[in-house]
Short mmCIF file of C-alpha atoms in Angstrom, two decimals:
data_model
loop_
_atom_site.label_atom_id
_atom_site.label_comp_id
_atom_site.label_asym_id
_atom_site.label_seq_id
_atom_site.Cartn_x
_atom_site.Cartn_y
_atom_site.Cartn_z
CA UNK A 1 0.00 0.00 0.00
CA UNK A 2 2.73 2.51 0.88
CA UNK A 3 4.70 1.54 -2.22
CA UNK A 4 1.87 1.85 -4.39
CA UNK A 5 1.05 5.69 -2.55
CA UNK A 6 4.33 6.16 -3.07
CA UNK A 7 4.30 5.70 -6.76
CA UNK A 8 1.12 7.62 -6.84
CA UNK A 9 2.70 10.83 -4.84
CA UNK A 10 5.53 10.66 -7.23
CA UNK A 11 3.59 10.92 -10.54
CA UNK A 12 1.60 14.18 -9.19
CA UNK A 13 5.07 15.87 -8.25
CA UNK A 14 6.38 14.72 -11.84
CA UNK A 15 3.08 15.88 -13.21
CA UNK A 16 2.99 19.57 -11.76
CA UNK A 17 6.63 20.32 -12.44
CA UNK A 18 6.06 19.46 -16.07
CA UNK A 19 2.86 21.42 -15.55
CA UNK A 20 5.18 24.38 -14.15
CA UNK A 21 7.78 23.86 -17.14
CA UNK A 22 4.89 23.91 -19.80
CA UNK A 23 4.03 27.24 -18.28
CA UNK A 24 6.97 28.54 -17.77
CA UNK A 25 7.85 27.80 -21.48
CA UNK A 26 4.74 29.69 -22.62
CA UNK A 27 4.58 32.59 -20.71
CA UNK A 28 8.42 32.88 -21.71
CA UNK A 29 7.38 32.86 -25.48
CA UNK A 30 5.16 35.21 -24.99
CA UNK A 31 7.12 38.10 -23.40
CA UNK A 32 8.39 40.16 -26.87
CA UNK A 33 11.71 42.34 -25.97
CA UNK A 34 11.76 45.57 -27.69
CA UNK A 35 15.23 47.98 -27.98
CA UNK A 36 14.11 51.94 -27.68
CA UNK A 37 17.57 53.17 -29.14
CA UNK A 38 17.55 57.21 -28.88
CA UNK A 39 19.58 60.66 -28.73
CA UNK A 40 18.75 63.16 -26.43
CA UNK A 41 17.23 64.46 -22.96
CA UNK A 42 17.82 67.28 -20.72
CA UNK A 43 21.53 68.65 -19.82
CA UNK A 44 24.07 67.52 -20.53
CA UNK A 45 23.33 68.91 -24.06
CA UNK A 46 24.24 72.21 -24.80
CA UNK A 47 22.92 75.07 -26.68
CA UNK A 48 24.80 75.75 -29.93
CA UNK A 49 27.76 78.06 -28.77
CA UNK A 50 28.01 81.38 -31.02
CA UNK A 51 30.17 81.75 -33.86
CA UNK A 52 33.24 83.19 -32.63
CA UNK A 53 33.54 80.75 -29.71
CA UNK A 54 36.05 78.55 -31.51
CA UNK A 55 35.11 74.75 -31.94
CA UNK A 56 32.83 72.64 -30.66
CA UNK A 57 33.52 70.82 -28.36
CA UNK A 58 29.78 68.64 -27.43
CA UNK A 59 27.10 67.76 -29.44
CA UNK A 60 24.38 70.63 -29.50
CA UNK A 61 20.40 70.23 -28.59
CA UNK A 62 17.35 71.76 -28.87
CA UNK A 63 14.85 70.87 -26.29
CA UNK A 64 13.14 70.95 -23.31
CA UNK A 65 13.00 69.55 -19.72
CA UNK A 66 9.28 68.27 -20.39
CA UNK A 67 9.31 66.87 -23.46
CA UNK A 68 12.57 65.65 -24.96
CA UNK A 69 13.52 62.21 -26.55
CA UNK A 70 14.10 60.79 -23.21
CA UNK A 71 11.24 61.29 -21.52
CA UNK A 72 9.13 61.20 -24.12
CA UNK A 73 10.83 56.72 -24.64
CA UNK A 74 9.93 56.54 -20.99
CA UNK A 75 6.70 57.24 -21.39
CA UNK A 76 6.92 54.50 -24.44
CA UNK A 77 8.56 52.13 -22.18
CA UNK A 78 6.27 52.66 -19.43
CA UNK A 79 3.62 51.62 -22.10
CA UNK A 80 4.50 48.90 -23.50
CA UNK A 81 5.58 47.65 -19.84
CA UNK A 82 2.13 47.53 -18.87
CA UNK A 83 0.92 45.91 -21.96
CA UNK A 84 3.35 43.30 -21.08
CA UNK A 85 6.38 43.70 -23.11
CA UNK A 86 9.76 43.77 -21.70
CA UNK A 87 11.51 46.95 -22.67
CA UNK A 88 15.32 48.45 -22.43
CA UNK A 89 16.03 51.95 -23.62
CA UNK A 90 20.09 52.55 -24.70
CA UNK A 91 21.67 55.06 -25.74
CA UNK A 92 22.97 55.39 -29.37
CA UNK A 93 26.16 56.40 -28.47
CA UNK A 94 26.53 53.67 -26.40
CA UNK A 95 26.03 51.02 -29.12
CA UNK A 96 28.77 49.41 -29.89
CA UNK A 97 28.37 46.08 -31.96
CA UNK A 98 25.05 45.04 -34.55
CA UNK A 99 24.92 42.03 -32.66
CA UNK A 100 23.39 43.92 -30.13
CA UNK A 101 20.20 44.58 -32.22
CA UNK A 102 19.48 40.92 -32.93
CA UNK A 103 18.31 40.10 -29.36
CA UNK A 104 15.08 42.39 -29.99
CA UNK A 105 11.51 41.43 -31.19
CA UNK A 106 11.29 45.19 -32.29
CA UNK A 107 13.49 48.06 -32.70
CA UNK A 108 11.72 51.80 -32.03
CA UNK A 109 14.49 54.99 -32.53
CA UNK A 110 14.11 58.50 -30.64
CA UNK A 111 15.44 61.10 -32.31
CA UNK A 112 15.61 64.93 -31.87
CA UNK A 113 14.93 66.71 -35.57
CA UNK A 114 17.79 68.67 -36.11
CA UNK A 115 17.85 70.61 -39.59
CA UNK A 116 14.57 68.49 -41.13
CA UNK A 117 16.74 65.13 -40.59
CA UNK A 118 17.77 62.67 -37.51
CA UNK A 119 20.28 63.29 -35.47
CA UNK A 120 23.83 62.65 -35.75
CA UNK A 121 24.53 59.88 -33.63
CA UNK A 122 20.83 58.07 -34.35
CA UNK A 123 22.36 58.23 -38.30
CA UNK A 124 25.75 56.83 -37.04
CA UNK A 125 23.79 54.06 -35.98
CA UNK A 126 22.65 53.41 -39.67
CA UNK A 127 26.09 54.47 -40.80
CA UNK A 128 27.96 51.63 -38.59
CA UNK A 129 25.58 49.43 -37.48
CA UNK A 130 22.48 48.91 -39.73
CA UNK A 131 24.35 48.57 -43.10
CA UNK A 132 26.13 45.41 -41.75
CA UNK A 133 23.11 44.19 -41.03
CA UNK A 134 21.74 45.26 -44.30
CA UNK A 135 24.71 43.49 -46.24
CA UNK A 136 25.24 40.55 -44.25
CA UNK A 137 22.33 39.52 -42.11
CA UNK A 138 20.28 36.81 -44.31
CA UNK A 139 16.62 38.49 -44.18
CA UNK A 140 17.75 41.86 -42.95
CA UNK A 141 15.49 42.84 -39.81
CA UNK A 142 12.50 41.69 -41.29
CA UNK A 143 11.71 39.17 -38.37
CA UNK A 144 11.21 42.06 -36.70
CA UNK A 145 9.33 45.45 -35.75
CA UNK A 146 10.73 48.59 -36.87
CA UNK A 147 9.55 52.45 -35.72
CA UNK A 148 10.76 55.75 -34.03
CA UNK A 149 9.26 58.78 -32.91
CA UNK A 150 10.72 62.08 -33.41
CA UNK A 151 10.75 65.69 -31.21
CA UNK A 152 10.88 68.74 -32.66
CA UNK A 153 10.62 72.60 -31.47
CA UNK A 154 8.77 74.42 -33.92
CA UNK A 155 6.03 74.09 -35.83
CA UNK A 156 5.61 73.02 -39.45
CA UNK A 157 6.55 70.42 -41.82
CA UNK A 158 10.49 70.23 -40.01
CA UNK A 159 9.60 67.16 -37.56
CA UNK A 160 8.05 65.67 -40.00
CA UNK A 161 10.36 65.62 -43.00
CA UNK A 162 12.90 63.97 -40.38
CA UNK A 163 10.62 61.21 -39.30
CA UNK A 164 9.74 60.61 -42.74
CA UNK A 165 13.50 59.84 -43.43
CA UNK A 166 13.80 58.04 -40.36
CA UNK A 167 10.85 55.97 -41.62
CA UNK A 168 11.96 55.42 -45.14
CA UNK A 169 15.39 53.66 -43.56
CA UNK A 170 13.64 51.47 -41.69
CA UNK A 171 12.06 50.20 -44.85
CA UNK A 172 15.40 49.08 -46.36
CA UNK A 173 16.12 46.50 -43.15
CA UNK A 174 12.07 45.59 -42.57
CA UNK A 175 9.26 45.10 -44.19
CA UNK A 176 7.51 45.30 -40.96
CA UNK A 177 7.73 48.70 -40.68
CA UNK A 178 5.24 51.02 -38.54
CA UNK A 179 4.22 54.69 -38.55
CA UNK A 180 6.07 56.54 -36.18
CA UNK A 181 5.46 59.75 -34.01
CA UNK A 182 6.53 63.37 -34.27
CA UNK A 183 5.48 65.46 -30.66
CA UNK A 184 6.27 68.91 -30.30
CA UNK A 185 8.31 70.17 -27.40
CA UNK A 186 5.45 73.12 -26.56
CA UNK A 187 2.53 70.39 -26.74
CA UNK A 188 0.27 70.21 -23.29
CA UNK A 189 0.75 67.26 -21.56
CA UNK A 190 -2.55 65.61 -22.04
CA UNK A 191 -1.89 65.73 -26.57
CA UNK A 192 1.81 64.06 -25.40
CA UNK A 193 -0.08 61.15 -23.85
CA UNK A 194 -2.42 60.46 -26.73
CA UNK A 195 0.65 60.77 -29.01
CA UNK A 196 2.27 58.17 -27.35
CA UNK A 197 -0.75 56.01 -26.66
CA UNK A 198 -1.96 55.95 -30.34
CA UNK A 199 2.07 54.92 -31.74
CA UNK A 200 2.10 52.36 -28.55
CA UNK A 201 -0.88 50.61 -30.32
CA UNK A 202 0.32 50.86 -34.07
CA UNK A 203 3.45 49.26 -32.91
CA UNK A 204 2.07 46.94 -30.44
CA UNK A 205 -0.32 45.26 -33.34
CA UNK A 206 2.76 45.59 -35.80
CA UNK A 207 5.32 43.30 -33.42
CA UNK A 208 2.41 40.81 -32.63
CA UNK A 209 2.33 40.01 -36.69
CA UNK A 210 5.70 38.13 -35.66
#
């Protein structure tokens, strides 16, 4: 009798750990990992010096303590977070290999618009990084889900001529490539929110195609 409860106690421990495992396995599939890769933030950027001050000697930027690239990919993260997703932000200068791209289910970049284009060290990203990937990754990024959102200062078509081209180099590494954001440094909190809610969504449908 106690050999056969014996027998019996050890086929429901076997059968809930494979029962744990099984879950574990799932809920582990299910957890997508996106990269927010971006330029920008409060101080320590600098305003651009005036002509006669000799060179440069940091990388200039126009923005603002309450809505900057930074802040503005927190809010992003904070998002997708509580949608679910797990989410690192990095900063592009601090990429230093492709490889580090690959571990991603999607990519979304965070750029300042600086003269109608991205900024310098989100297009040394493309200029080091993305074109090995474009010439010697088999399928490019195309397993993958590809966006950015963009900040500007004024008003007009400036923001959105540089997410445009932000956009349109996506498209070379991803077919799955989603419409990205441009917010305005002056807009009221409440029109920053919806912003980011309404490119959370796009992006969140775009990465579950996967």
């Amino acid at each position: 009798m106690k050999s056969k409860n014996y027998k019996m106690s050890r086929m429901f421990v076997t059968f809930l750990v494979v029962c744990f495992s099984l879950s574990f396995t799932v809920n582990t599939k299910e957890t997508k990992s996106v990269l927010i890769i971006y330029h920008g933030g409060i101080p320590p950027w600098k305003p651009a010096p005036s002509l006669d001050d000799g060179k440069v000697d940091a990388l200039t930027h126009a923005t603002t303590k309450n809505v900057n690239v930074e802040n503005v990919g927190k809010k992003v993260k904070s998002y997708l977070e509580n949608q679910g997703f797990h989410v690192e932000m990095k900063k592009a200068l601090d990429m230093k290999e492709p490889i580090e791209f690959l571990v991603y289910d999607g990519i979304i970049f965070g750029t300042p618009t600086w003269f109608s284009n991205v900024a310098y060290p989100i297009k040394r990203i493309f200029d080091e990084h993305m074109i090995r990937i474009y010439e010697h990754r088999v399928g490019r990024l195309n397993d993958k889900a590809l966006s950015g959102y963009t900040t500007v200062m004024e008003r007009g078509e400036s923001g959105h001529n540089c997410l445009r081209s932000l956009i349109n180099g996506l498209k070379h590494l991803s077919e799955n490539t989603v419409q990205g954001t441009v917010i305005n440094t002056g807009d009221e909190p409440p029109i920053v929110e919806k912003l980011v809610e309404e490119f959370c969504e796009r992006f969140i449908e775009a990465i579950n195609k996967e």
